[in-house]
XYZ file of C-alpha atoms in Angstrom:
616
model
C -52.740 45.972 74.299
C -49.230 44.982 75.220
C -46.916 45.324 72.175
C -44.380 42.770 73.506
C -47.025 40.307 72.055
C -46.694 41.596 68.750
C -44.074 40.677 65.898
C -41.594 43.297 65.171
C -42.773 43.335 61.479
C -46.531 43.925 62.858
C -45.009 46.554 65.539
C -43.298 48.631 62.524
C -46.191 48.199 60.412
C -48.335 49.698 63.305
C -46.057 52.685 63.937
C -45.287 53.549 60.457
C -48.986 52.890 59.603
C -50.166 55.441 62.115
C -47.600 58.111 60.926
C -48.539 57.495 57.522
C -52.368 57.677 58.256
C -51.743 60.795 59.910
C -49.904 62.126 56.916
C -52.241 60.984 54.163
C -55.149 62.844 56.583
C -53.137 66.224 56.568
C -52.273 65.804 52.860
C -56.074 65.324 52.407
C -57.140 68.281 54.588
C -54.526 70.461 52.902
C -55.806 69.575 49.665
C -59.256 70.151 50.329
C -58.304 73.371 51.954
C -56.220 74.272 49.222
C -59.102 73.479 46.657
C -61.282 75.723 48.915
C -58.844 78.566 48.815
C -58.287 78.635 45.129
C -62.091 78.758 44.683
C -62.236 81.560 47.295
C -59.000 83.165 45.610
C -60.952 82.753 42.226
C -63.990 84.335 43.847
C -62.411 87.116 45.254
C -60.336 87.943 42.090
C -63.552 87.819 40.221
C -64.964 90.367 42.485
C -61.879 92.277 42.407
C -62.139 92.322 38.593
C -65.889 93.815 38.954
C -64.859 96.207 41.247
C -62.092 97.040 38.861
C -64.799 97.498 35.868
C -66.911 99.476 38.038
C -64.013 101.730 38.797
C -63.265 101.845 35.172
C -66.989 102.290 34.507
C -67.024 105.441 36.930
C -63.999 106.732 35.301
C -64.965 106.432 31.757
C -68.488 107.882 32.853
C -66.863 110.755 34.369
C -64.555 111.212 31.837
C -67.545 111.604 29.500
C -69.358 113.895 31.524
C -66.509 116.081 31.784
C -66.165 116.097 27.906
C -70.059 117.077 27.534
C -69.559 119.594 29.594
C -66.683 121.128 28.223
C -68.278 120.567 24.525
C -71.228 122.076 25.575
C -69.473 125.168 27.221
C -67.380 125.621 24.141
C -70.212 126.457 21.775
C -68.660 127.911 18.503
C -65.643 126.427 18.825
C -65.887 123.582 16.366
C -62.117 122.188 16.794
C -63.165 121.370 20.399
C -66.191 119.693 19.213
C -64.204 117.610 16.689
C -61.588 116.797 19.026
C -63.757 115.407 21.862
C -66.718 113.947 19.851
C -64.853 110.760 18.544
C -63.551 110.401 21.994
C -66.617 110.297 23.565
C -67.971 107.823 21.216
C -65.439 105.584 21.708
C -65.575 105.893 25.417
C -69.522 105.493 25.140
C -68.735 101.969 23.119
C -66.239 100.975 25.898
C -68.815 101.872 28.494
C -71.479 99.861 26.661
C -69.060 96.688 26.807
C -68.291 97.314 30.355
C -72.269 97.107 31.033
C -72.713 93.806 29.391
C -69.323 92.501 31.343
C -70.639 93.206 34.424
C -74.229 92.202 33.797
C -72.902 88.764 32.598
C -70.294 88.663 35.716
C -72.726 89.841 38.458
C -75.110 87.266 39.852
C -76.068 88.591 43.413
C -79.577 90.205 43.740
C -78.138 93.469 45.028
C -75.627 93.765 42.345
C -78.361 93.186 39.476
C -80.456 96.042 41.128
C -77.677 98.200 40.972
C -76.954 97.557 37.671
C -80.733 97.901 36.563
C -80.545 101.178 38.433
C -77.191 102.070 36.247
C -79.073 101.018 33.097
C -82.326 103.437 33.724
C -80.220 106.317 34.969
C -77.829 105.784 31.855
C -80.727 105.780 29.466
C -82.038 108.964 31.171
C -78.571 110.644 30.651
C -78.448 109.488 27.227
C -81.926 111.217 26.347
C -80.568 114.385 27.636
C -77.129 113.742 26.034
C -78.945 113.309 22.670
C -81.195 116.697 23.635
C -77.753 118.473 24.130
C -76.211 117.426 20.901
C -79.316 118.505 19.065
C -78.981 122.023 20.867
C -75.303 122.010 20.189
C -76.133 120.939 16.405
C -78.382 123.692 15.972
C -75.843 125.919 17.918
C -78.655 127.095 20.363
C -76.012 127.734 22.780
C -78.448 129.310 25.889
C -80.750 126.193 25.329
C -77.638 124.011 25.594
C -76.148 125.793 29.018
C -79.743 125.765 30.168
C -80.003 122.330 29.811
C -76.648 121.527 31.008
C -77.218 123.140 34.138
C -81.019 121.883 34.786
C -80.810 118.394 33.642
C -77.865 117.159 32.621
C -75.631 118.048 35.387
C -78.163 116.184 37.651
C -78.612 113.338 35.508
C -74.839 112.990 35.212
C -74.845 113.110 38.790
C -77.297 110.652 39.438
C -75.732 108.450 37.068
C -72.214 108.489 38.528
C -74.107 108.117 41.844
C -75.477 104.850 41.022
C -72.108 103.794 39.292
C -70.034 104.896 42.696
C -72.975 102.511 44.634
C -72.459 99.488 42.294
C -68.599 100.265 42.707
C -68.766 100.490 46.499
C -70.867 97.256 46.527
C -68.274 95.119 44.716
C -65.552 96.557 46.874
C -67.518 95.571 50.118
C -68.341 91.980 48.451
C -64.432 91.664 47.895
C -63.497 92.628 51.018
C -65.932 90.302 52.557
C -64.738 87.384 50.401
C -60.920 88.263 50.989
C -62.046 88.180 54.700
C -63.725 84.888 54.684
C -60.469 83.511 52.716
C -58.401 84.736 55.383
C -60.243 82.998 57.987
C -60.616 79.822 56.020
C -56.553 80.162 55.753
C -56.389 81.113 59.164
C -58.540 78.026 60.270
C -56.461 75.537 57.415
C -53.344 76.488 59.258
C -54.428 76.335 62.805
C -55.740 72.454 61.500
C -52.445 71.619 59.859
C -50.252 72.719 62.794
C -52.479 70.827 65.041
C -52.444 67.656 62.687
C -48.720 68.099 62.386
C -48.485 68.459 66.014
C -50.140 65.287 66.729
C -48.354 63.366 64.115
C -45.053 64.657 65.533
C -46.360 63.833 68.788
C -47.936 60.344 67.886
C -44.705 59.522 65.583
C -42.786 60.404 68.780
C -44.478 58.072 71.268
C -44.539 55.271 68.386
C -40.859 55.668 68.177
C -40.093 55.655 71.555
C -42.578 52.829 72.491
C -41.325 50.563 69.320
C -37.457 51.702 70.233
C -37.877 50.773 74.153
C -39.389 47.507 72.838
C -36.759 46.658 70.698
C -33.842 48.261 72.867
C -34.545 46.846 76.077
C -34.166 43.018 74.935
C -31.446 43.881 72.607
C -29.893 45.230 76.047
C -30.833 42.105 77.622
C -29.401 39.721 74.891
C -26.187 42.064 74.740
C -25.847 41.423 78.763
C -26.477 37.932 78.012
C -23.732 37.516 75.525
C -21.341 39.385 77.759
C -21.889 37.249 80.376
C -21.417 34.065 78.303
C -18.297 35.803 76.597
C -16.869 36.122 80.372
C -17.290 32.241 80.578
C -19.991 32.610 82.986
C -22.567 29.691 81.921
C -24.349 29.829 85.690
C -27.411 32.047 84.702
C -30.209 31.339 82.881
C -32.294 33.331 80.542
C -35.657 33.214 79.453
C -38.315 35.559 78.206
C -42.302 35.751 78.050
C -42.113 38.069 74.959
C -43.777 36.405 71.753
C -41.795 38.390 69.309
C -38.520 37.635 67.558
C -36.445 39.060 70.330
C -38.251 36.988 72.821
C -37.252 33.992 70.606
C -33.676 35.580 70.377
C -33.719 35.800 74.279
C -34.893 32.155 74.416
C -32.321 30.887 72.077
C -29.426 32.342 73.868
C -31.040 30.660 76.860
C -30.990 27.479 74.744
C -27.879 28.050 73.827
C -26.661 29.035 76.865
C -27.782 25.643 78.679
C -26.558 23.492 75.384
C -23.139 24.886 75.937
C -23.081 24.376 79.506
C -24.132 21.033 78.977
C -21.390 20.445 76.332
C -18.758 22.315 78.438
C -19.560 19.644 81.271
C -19.695 16.704 78.978
C -16.391 18.097 77.275
C -14.688 18.241 80.714
C -15.655 14.337 81.371
C -14.496 13.428 77.963
C -11.216 15.155 78.252
C -10.350 13.523 81.409
C -11.383 10.212 79.723
C -9.362 11.203 76.631
C -6.152 11.808 79.302
C -6.809 8.397 80.642
C -6.999 6.858 77.141
C -3.582 8.650 75.967
C -1.970 7.165 78.838
C -3.212 3.771 78.356
C -2.439 4.334 74.793
C 1.473 5.061 75.322
C 1.842 2.246 77.476
C -0.206 -0.155 74.987
C 2.059 1.588 72.278
C 5.643 0.771 74.190
C 4.607 -2.885 74.634
C 3.366 -3.109 70.996
C 6.877 -1.445 70.178
C 8.743 -3.936 71.959
C 6.704 -6.985 69.945
C 7.125 -5.344 66.862
C 10.963 -5.197 67.306
C 10.808 -9.122 68.139
C 8.680 -9.627 65.167
C 11.182 -7.931 62.729
C 14.261 -10.098 64.215
C 12.130 -13.016 63.620
C 11.240 -11.805 60.349
C 14.930 -11.179 59.611
C 15.643 -15.048 60.737
C 12.991 -16.159 58.550
C 14.087 -14.004 55.314
C 17.587 -15.346 55.910
C 16.483 -19.044 56.064
C 13.584 -18.254 52.708
C 16.875 -17.045 50.699
C 18.681 -20.519 51.471
C 15.242 -22.447 50.472
C 15.244 -20.386 47.522
C 18.834 -21.729 46.354
C 18.012 -24.937 46.885
C 14.890 -25.038 44.842
C 16.600 -23.153 42.493
C 19.045 -25.988 42.198
C 16.232 -28.607 42.121
C 14.885 -26.732 39.431
C 18.290 -26.823 37.373
C 18.278 -30.705 38.183
C 14.940 -31.321 37.118
C 15.643 -29.369 33.698
C 18.745 -31.245 32.955
C 16.952 -34.749 33.501
C 14.321 -33.444 31.335
C 16.425 -32.816 28.510
C 18.068 -36.494 29.163
C 14.681 -38.003 29.018
C 14.014 -36.191 25.869
C 17.049 -37.575 24.284
C 16.606 -41.095 25.612
C 12.860 -40.506 24.204
C 14.195 -39.710 20.875
C 16.604 -42.718 20.848
C 13.919 -45.150 21.751
C 12.018 -43.797 18.884
C 14.733 -44.440 16.438
C 15.500 -47.922 17.853
C 11.650 -48.527 17.623
C 11.750 -47.461 13.820
C 14.586 -49.829 13.207
C 13.073 -52.790 14.795
C 10.274 -52.133 12.736
C 12.140 -51.758 9.536
C 13.996 -55.399 10.768
C 10.419 -56.779 11.014
C 9.357 -55.701 7.578
C 12.820 -57.188 6.466
C 12.167 -60.777 8.246
C 8.672 -60.952 6.653
C 10.228 -60.490 3.201
C 12.781 -63.115 3.850
C 9.844 -65.286 5.197
C 8.103 -65.041 1.708
C 11.137 -65.544 -0.185
C 11.666 -68.839 1.552
C 8.545 -70.105 1.061
C 8.826 -69.172 -2.530
C 12.133 -71.282 -2.685
C 10.606 -74.149 -1.053
C 7.634 -74.193 -3.757
C 10.841 -73.898 -6.368
C 12.221 -76.635 -5.017
C 9.206 -78.952 -4.902
C 8.678 -78.163 -8.783
C 12.331 -79.287 -9.497
C 11.658 -82.387 -6.945
C 8.259 -83.236 -9.213
C 10.703 -82.974 -12.402
C 13.069 -85.151 -11.333
C 10.260 -87.588 -10.130
C 9.052 -87.028 -13.905
C 12.428 -87.481 -15.130
C 13.239 -90.594 -13.326
C 10.109 -91.935 -14.754
C 10.654 -90.774 -18.152
C 14.087 -92.196 -17.741
C 12.919 -95.813 -16.556
C 10.113 -95.797 -19.781
C 13.293 -95.154 -21.989
C 15.355 -98.085 -20.451
C 12.338 -100.268 -20.478
C 12.284 -99.151 -24.295
C 15.893 -99.832 -24.804
C 15.747 -103.153 -23.328
C 13.120 -103.946 -25.844
C 15.152 -102.479 -28.947
C 18.319 -104.618 -27.568
C 21.365 -104.059 -29.225
C 20.259 -100.967 -31.129
C 18.946 -99.554 -27.564
C 21.637 -100.296 -25.464
C 23.513 -97.019 -25.949
C 20.161 -95.307 -25.475
C 19.483 -97.584 -22.299
C 22.915 -96.469 -20.934
C 21.737 -92.563 -21.448
C 18.607 -93.349 -19.940
C 20.493 -95.080 -16.749
C 22.245 -92.132 -16.398
C 19.516 -89.667 -16.861
C 17.864 -91.772 -14.283
C 20.744 -91.736 -11.806
C 20.747 -87.770 -12.545
C 17.113 -87.515 -11.780
C 17.503 -89.660 -8.442
C 20.451 -87.601 -7.316
C 18.647 -84.340 -8.155
C 15.814 -85.515 -6.426
C 17.781 -86.223 -3.286
C 19.352 -83.197 -3.671
C 15.999 -81.259 -4.106
C 14.843 -83.088 -1.084
C 17.965 -82.372 0.961
C 17.142 -78.972 -0.108
C 13.529 -78.868 0.633
C 14.328 -79.984 4.258
C 16.928 -77.206 4.744
C 14.334 -74.910 3.242
C 11.727 -76.047 5.417
C 13.741 -75.874 8.377
C 15.210 -72.257 7.383
C 11.379 -71.349 7.064
C 10.399 -72.214 10.547
C 13.368 -70.547 11.846
C 12.636 -67.484 9.670
C 8.943 -67.671 11.024
C 10.414 -67.981 14.599
C 12.642 -64.772 13.943
C 9.955 -63.087 12.581
C 7.646 -63.737 15.787
C 10.748 -63.018 17.645
C 11.117 -59.546 15.798
C 7.575 -58.522 15.960
C 7.714 -59.249 19.625
C 10.775 -57.245 20.225
C 9.243 -54.259 17.904
C 5.872 -54.555 20.307
C 8.494 -54.257 23.287
C 10.241 -51.355 21.626
C 7.144 -49.412 21.477
C 5.968 -50.014 24.831
C 9.796 -48.522 25.855
C 9.235 -45.581 23.675
C 5.736 -44.817 25.476
C 7.289 -45.692 28.642
C 10.067 -42.812 27.928
C 7.624 -40.723 26.694
C 5.580 -40.913 30.040
C 8.783 -40.560 31.893
C 9.985 -37.513 29.784
C 6.401 -35.935 30.738
C 6.500 -36.572 34.327
C 9.956 -35.139 34.070
C 8.556 -32.304 32.431
C 5.779 -31.830 34.663
C 8.145 -32.408 37.606
C 10.592 -29.243 35.839
C 7.446 -27.142 35.679
C 6.478 -28.114 38.971
C 9.811 -27.036 40.359
C 10.024 -23.720 38.151
C 6.877 -23.091 39.863
C 7.967 -23.524 43.237
C 10.900 -21.501 42.529
C 8.996 -18.711 41.588
C 6.524 -19.184 44.517
C 9.806 -19.467 46.962
C 11.086 -15.995 45.319
C 7.430 -14.401 45.692
C 7.324 -15.573 49.277
C 11.004 -14.226 49.791
C 10.105 -11.013 48.396
C 6.672 -10.848 50.548
C 9.036 -11.566 53.600
C 11.513 -8.931 52.839
C 8.179 -6.422 52.511
C 6.770 -7.727 55.814
C 10.441 -6.865 57.187
C 10.221 -3.388 56.007
C 6.716 -2.786 56.787
C 7.048 -4.072 60.135
C 10.215 -1.956 60.631
C 7.929 0.839 59.399
C 5.143 -0.368 61.691
C 7.730 0.118 64.433
C 8.601 3.453 63.507
C 4.524 4.477 63.284
C 4.157 2.983 66.874
C 6.849 5.003 68.273
C 5.371 8.233 66.310
C 1.776 6.736 67.684
C 3.296 6.863 71.362
C 4.739 10.350 70.456
C 1.227 11.423 69.409
C -0.600 9.814 72.349
C 1.895 12.143 74.830
C 0.979 14.994 72.599
C -2.950 14.205 72.688
C -2.452 13.692 76.801
C -0.774 17.406 76.828
C -3.346 18.828 74.452
C -6.342 17.200 76.720
C -4.593 19.193 79.772
C -4.820 22.225 78.125
C -8.132 21.495 76.849
C -9.388 20.841 80.551
C -7.665 23.974 81.709
C -9.933 25.634 78.751
C -12.940 24.409 80.146
C -12.326 24.705 83.374
C -12.591 28.812 83.046
C -16.250 28.366 82.107
C -18.625 28.716 85.387
C -21.135 26.162 85.506
C -24.234 25.700 87.657
C -24.160 23.409 90.702
C -23.875 19.885 89.483
C -23.822 20.903 85.904
C -20.060 19.910 85.697
C -20.682 16.163 87.079
C -21.724 14.210 84.101
C -21.365 10.309 82.638
C -20.925 9.004 79.444
C -23.951 7.920 79.047
C -25.276 11.374 79.633
C -22.810 12.499 76.774
C -24.167 9.980 74.284
C -27.724 11.058 75.128
C -27.151 14.781 74.605
C -24.156 15.484 72.202
C -23.448 13.286 69.383
C -19.967 14.256 68.567
C -18.809 14.307 72.190
C -20.693 10.809 72.716
C -18.684 9.387 69.783
C -15.659 10.715 71.264
C -16.246 9.065 74.719
C -17.779 5.595 72.985
C -14.260 5.568 71.027
C -12.286 6.115 74.381
C -14.121 3.355 75.941
C -13.282 1.086 72.974
C -9.840 2.261 73.267
C -9.545 1.433 76.842
C -10.930 -2.092 76.091
C -8.715 -3.031 73.276
C -5.874 -1.911 75.407
C -6.932 -4.107 78.242
C -7.330 -7.084 75.571
C -4.142 -6.320 74.016
C -2.154 -6.430 77.616
C -3.895 -9.535 78.483
C -2.872 -11.274 75.470
C 0.702 -10.185 75.997
C 0.977 -11.294 79.239
C -0.510 -14.747 78.114
C 2.134 -15.390 75.451
C 5.643 -15.317 76.888
C 7.424 -15.549 73.310
C 6.172 -15.680 69.884
C 5.945 -19.091 68.362
C 8.885 -19.087 65.727
C 7.883 -22.625 64.442
C 4.529 -21.212 62.800
C 3.587 -22.762 59.515
C 4.421 -20.764 56.209
C 1.257 -18.565 55.186
C 0.409 -18.570 51.597
C 1.905 -15.800 49.559
C -1.713 -14.560 48.694
C -2.682 -14.551 52.848
C 1.076 -12.780 53.319
C 0.181 -10.274 50.827
C -3.358 -9.911 52.202
C -2.164 -7.997 55.470
C -1.280 -4.491 55.095
C 0.629 -2.210 57.093
C -1.757 -0.274 59.368
C -1.589 3.253 58.853
C -1.607 5.485 62.300
C -2.115 9.242 61.940
C -0.695 11.672 64.077
C -3.023 13.491 66.515
C -4.300 16.486 65.128
C -3.483 19.438 67.448
C -6.076 21.361 69.541
C -4.187 24.581 69.897
C -2.326 26.447 67.247
C 1.383 26.170 69.359
C 1.188 22.151 69.233
C 3.061 21.360 66.005
C 1.930 17.614 64.631
C 5.181 15.067 64.556
C 6.585 14.016 61.288
C 5.455 11.169 59.291
C 7.724 8.273 58.333
C 8.269 7.678 54.702
C 5.710 5.231 53.345
C 6.615 1.743 52.173
C 8.020 0.778 48.945
C 5.329 -1.672 47.629
C 1.842 -0.714 48.878
C -0.074 -3.444 50.384
C -3.223 -4.445 48.540
C -6.568 -2.751 49.356
C -9.840 -4.570 51.001
C -7.589 -6.842 53.403
C -8.172 -6.815 57.085
C -5.815 -5.926 59.781
C -5.102 -8.059 62.636
C -6.993 -5.978 65.295
C -9.574 -3.769 63.959
C -9.724 -1.585 66.900
C -6.070 -0.733 66.927
C -6.510 0.151 63.176
C -9.253 2.441 64.044
C -6.990 3.917 66.424
């Protein structure tokens, strides 16, 4: 079984599990031994107690026998008998209790046989004792002494001997049990010592094996880390182990391989960055010259726009004055139209009055004609009257003459009135035509006023637009100057980038690579390391942009000054390109200070003339 193929958790579980299993075995055996020892100790204590009870039985029996002998020998001394009899009775009762206790405690056959023998001999002794008591009670001293010598002493000796046999038997059993307990304890001690030694040996072996299986690959990993820390990437790391440490060594090998490849790629990229920074610095110098020329052209355009702004403002003022004059003329024409309308109304009234006068003259002419007829009739009647009607005839003649003259005057007035009516009608027609002409003049003047107003508004808008264009040109001039400062800063940043690339090349050069690892291409960079691939691709794009800018610069001898002006919105949609300073690679390289931001920020969302330069 190869532990190197086990995981660390499995290995530690196996080691600690083995130790714990042995520990549990030791605990189980210790528990069994303790339980057995406890049982043996209980049995030993019980036997010791039985032996103690036998000793006590022996002692009390011997004491009572001695008391009986003393009472038997002291016949005629009631005080001795009175003193010993209660004590003997008490001792007899105690011996009875001891006998019952031992009979209940002793379970072996030999012990029971000894108890039976003791009981028989005790009964025989009690019979002799009762006879002794009877002799003493009857004061038969000789019989008592004879009974004492012949029967009681041998019976007491036999009784005490049986008790002594039981005592010896219990002592022997207690000693045997004690020996068994000692043997069991000695065996348990040896077993525990052996298991403990085996556990210690197994634990030490497992600890040694597990420690060596952990420390050796860790030492290899530490050695590999020291090699990598000493900038040596030429060695390869691999391990056939299947545990975590094998994975660690393989991961270190992969890290070393990736670091080796990355260092080679960084070395190639630093060379590309150094070349690109040189080209960027050259391109920035060309861009700085073109930016300065653009700034001078913008200054000239700004002065021209200021002159154009003054001219447009003057035109706008003239247009406003013409608008005011046209408004005044429109008001005068409107008032003249109103007067002509009133004249037309008056001529219409005069024409109506003339027609009425003509009618009245017609009536007067009719009256004169009728008066003439009446005067003629009166003359005829006066002629018929003769002399009587002569005076009346004269009056009638005069009336006729007056009627004739009135008729002629009425005809002349009628003719004059007719001519006057015709002239009034002609005047009315002329006045009507004049009114229509005045209405047309008023409309034309109003249209002229509107057109001049539109011209004035357009001139004002043009003035505002020219002012905005002038402001935009001024802002473009400021932004161009700021762009020139940014270009100078970009050139300085390119120089700093070149220095940092050189330092980075020196740092990368400290690493020791295997043969062929330091030679790489940009395509390999893009395939292996995404960050380095982005840098290399960006360097290539920058080189292409610089080459394109140089080609355009050589194709154009001078900027076109007569280019048409762009709308204000288009001019405002070109923001200044913000070029950030290069971030220092080393702590001892400080970034260059940035110029102040423009006073009016360009609107967001617009596109720069060259997206690649904006990215840079």
